[in-house]
Short mmCIF file of C-alpha atoms in Angstrom, two decimals:
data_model
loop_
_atom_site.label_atom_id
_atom_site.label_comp_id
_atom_site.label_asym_id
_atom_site.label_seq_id
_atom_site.Cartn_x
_atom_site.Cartn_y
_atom_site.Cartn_z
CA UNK K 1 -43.69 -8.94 -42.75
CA UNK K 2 -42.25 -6.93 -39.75
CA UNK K 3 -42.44 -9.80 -37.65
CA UNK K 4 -40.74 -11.87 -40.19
CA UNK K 5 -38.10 -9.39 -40.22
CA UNK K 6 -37.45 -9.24 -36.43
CA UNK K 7 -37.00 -12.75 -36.23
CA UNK K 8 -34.30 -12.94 -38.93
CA UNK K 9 -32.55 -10.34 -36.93
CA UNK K 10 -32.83 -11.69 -33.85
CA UNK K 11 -31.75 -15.02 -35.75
CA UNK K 12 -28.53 -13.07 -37.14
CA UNK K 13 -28.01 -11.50 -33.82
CA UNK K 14 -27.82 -14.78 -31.83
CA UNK K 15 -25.66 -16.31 -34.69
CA UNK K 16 -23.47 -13.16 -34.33
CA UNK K 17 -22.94 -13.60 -30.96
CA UNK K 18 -22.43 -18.08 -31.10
CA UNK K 19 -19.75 -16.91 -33.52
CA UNK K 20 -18.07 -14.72 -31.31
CA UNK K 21 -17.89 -17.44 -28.44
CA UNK K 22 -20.73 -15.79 -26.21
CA UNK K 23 -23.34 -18.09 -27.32
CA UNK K 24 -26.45 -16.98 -25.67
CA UNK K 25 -28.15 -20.21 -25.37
CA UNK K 26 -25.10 -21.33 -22.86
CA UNK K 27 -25.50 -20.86 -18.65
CA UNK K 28 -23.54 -18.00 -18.00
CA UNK K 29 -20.87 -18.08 -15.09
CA UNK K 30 -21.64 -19.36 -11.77
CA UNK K 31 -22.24 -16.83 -9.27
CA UNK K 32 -21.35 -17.19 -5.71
CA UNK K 33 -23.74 -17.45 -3.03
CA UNK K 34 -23.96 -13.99 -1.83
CA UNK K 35 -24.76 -15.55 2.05
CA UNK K 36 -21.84 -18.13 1.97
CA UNK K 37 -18.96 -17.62 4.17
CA UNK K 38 -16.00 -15.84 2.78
CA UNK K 39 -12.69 -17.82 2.79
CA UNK K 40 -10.65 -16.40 5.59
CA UNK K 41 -7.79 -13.68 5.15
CA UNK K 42 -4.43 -14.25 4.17
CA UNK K 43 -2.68 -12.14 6.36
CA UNK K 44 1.22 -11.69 5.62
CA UNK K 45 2.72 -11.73 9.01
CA UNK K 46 5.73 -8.93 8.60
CA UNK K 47 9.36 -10.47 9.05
CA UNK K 48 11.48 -8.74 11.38
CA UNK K 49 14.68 -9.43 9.97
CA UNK K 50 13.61 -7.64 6.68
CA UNK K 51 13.77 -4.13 8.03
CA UNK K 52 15.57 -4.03 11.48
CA UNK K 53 18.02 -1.65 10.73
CA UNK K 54 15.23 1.06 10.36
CA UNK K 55 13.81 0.25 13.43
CA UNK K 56 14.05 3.20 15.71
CA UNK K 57 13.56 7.05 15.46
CA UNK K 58 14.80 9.43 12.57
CA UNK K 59 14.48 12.91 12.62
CA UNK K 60 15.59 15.31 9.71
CA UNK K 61 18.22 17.02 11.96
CA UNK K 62 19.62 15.73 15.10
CA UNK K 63 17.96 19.00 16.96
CA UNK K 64 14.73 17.63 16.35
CA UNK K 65 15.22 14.05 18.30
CA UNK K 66 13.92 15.55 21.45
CA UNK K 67 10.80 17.13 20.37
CA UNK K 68 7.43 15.17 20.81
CA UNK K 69 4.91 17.27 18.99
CA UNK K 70 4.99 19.47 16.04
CA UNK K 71 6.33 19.12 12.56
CA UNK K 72 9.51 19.08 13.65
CA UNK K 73 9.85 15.39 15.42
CA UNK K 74 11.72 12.30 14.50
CA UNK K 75 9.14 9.75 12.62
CA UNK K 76 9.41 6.29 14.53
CA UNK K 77 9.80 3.23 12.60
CA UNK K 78 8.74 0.03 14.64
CA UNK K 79 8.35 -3.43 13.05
CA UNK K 80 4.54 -3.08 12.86
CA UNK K 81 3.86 0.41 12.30
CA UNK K 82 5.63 4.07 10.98
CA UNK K 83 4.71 7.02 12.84
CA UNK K 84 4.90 10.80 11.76
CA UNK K 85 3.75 13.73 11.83
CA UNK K 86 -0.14 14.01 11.40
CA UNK K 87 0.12 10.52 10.04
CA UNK K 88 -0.04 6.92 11.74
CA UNK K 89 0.76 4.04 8.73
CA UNK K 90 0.53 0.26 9.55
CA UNK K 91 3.24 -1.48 8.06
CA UNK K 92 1.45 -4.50 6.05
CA UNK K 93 4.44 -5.57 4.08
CA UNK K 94 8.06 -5.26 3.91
CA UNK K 95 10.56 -6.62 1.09
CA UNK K 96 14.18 -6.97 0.88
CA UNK K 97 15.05 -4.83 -2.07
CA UNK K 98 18.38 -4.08 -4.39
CA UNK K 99 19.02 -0.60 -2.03
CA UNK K 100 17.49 -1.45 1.34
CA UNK K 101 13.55 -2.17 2.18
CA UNK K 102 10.35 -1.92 0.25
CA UNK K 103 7.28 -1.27 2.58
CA UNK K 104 3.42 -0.74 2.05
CA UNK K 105 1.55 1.49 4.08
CA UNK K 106 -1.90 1.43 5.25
CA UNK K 107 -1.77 5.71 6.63
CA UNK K 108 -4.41 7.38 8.80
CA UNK K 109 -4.03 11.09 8.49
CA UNK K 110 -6.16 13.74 8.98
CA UNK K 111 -9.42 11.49 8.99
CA UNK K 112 -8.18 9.82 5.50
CA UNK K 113 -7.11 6.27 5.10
CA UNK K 114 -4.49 6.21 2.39
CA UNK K 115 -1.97 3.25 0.65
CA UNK K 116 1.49 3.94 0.20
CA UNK K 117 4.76 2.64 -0.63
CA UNK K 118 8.08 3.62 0.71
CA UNK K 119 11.54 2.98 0.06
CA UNK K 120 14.26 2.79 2.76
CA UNK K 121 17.80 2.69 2.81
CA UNK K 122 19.59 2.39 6.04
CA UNK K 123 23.44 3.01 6.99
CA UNK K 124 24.98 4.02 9.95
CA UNK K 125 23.06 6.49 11.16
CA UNK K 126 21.13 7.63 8.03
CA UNK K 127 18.15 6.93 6.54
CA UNK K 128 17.07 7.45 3.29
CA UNK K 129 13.41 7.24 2.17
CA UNK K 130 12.06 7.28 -0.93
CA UNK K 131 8.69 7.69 -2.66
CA UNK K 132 7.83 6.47 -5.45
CA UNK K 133 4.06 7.28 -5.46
CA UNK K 134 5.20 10.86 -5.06
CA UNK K 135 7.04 11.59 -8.27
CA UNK K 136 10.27 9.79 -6.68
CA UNK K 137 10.94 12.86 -3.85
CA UNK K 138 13.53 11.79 -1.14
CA UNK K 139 13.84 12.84 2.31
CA UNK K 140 16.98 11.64 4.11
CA UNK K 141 16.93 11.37 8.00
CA UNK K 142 19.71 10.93 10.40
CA UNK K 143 19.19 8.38 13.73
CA UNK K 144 18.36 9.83 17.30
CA UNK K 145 19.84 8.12 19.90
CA UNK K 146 17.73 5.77 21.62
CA UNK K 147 17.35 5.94 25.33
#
């Protein structure tokens, strides 16, 4: 009688399940060969012309544009990378946006590797960055004079 009563279950379970679209009795999805090559990377090569105007070094006041160490040192914005203080970011993407620039970050600092996404605003000599993974907080920085 047990036995007769673990097959009906197993009977209803299995029609449960067909019902539901999940019919056991179907191959399940193909896995990948865990050896085969992986398709190559889709880099996104960064565009130039989408950030040029904050190319250069910004410092929070002018006073700072000729220090080279410390906390208080202009950040350097190239079209690759952003450099600051106790923190080295690859640039991996930059979009035009509505008020300036939207880049992603790949950061080394202090032995972490971090993501990150700024927003920049350039004009004349100021620069504005903002940050939205940080609750929105703004810093605005003002253009040393390049050499």
């Amino acid at each position: 009688m047990k036995t007769l009563i673990r097959l009906a279950a197993t009977a209803s379970l299995a029609a449960a399940v067909a019902a539901c679209g999940n019919d056991p009795m179907e191959p399940g999805p193909v896995t990948p060969d865990p050896d085969a090559e992986l398709p190559a990377a889709d880099p996104r090569p960064v565009d130039a012309a989408t950030h040029a105007e904050l190319l250069g070094d910004w410092a929070a006041y002018p006073a700072w544009c000729s220090n080279t160490t410390g906390a208080e040192r202009p950040i350097t914005i190239t079209l690759t990378r952003f450099e600051g203080y106790e923190n080295s970011c690859a640039i991996e993407a930059s979009r035009p946006i509505a008020e300036g620039h939207e880049l992603d970050l790949v950061c080394q600092g202090e032995g972490q590797e971090t993501r990150e996404t700024i927003r920049a605003s350039a004009g004349e000599d100021r620069l504005r960055l903002s940050y939205p993974d940080r609750d929105g907080a703004t810093v605005a920085l003002t253009r040393c004079p390049s050499e």
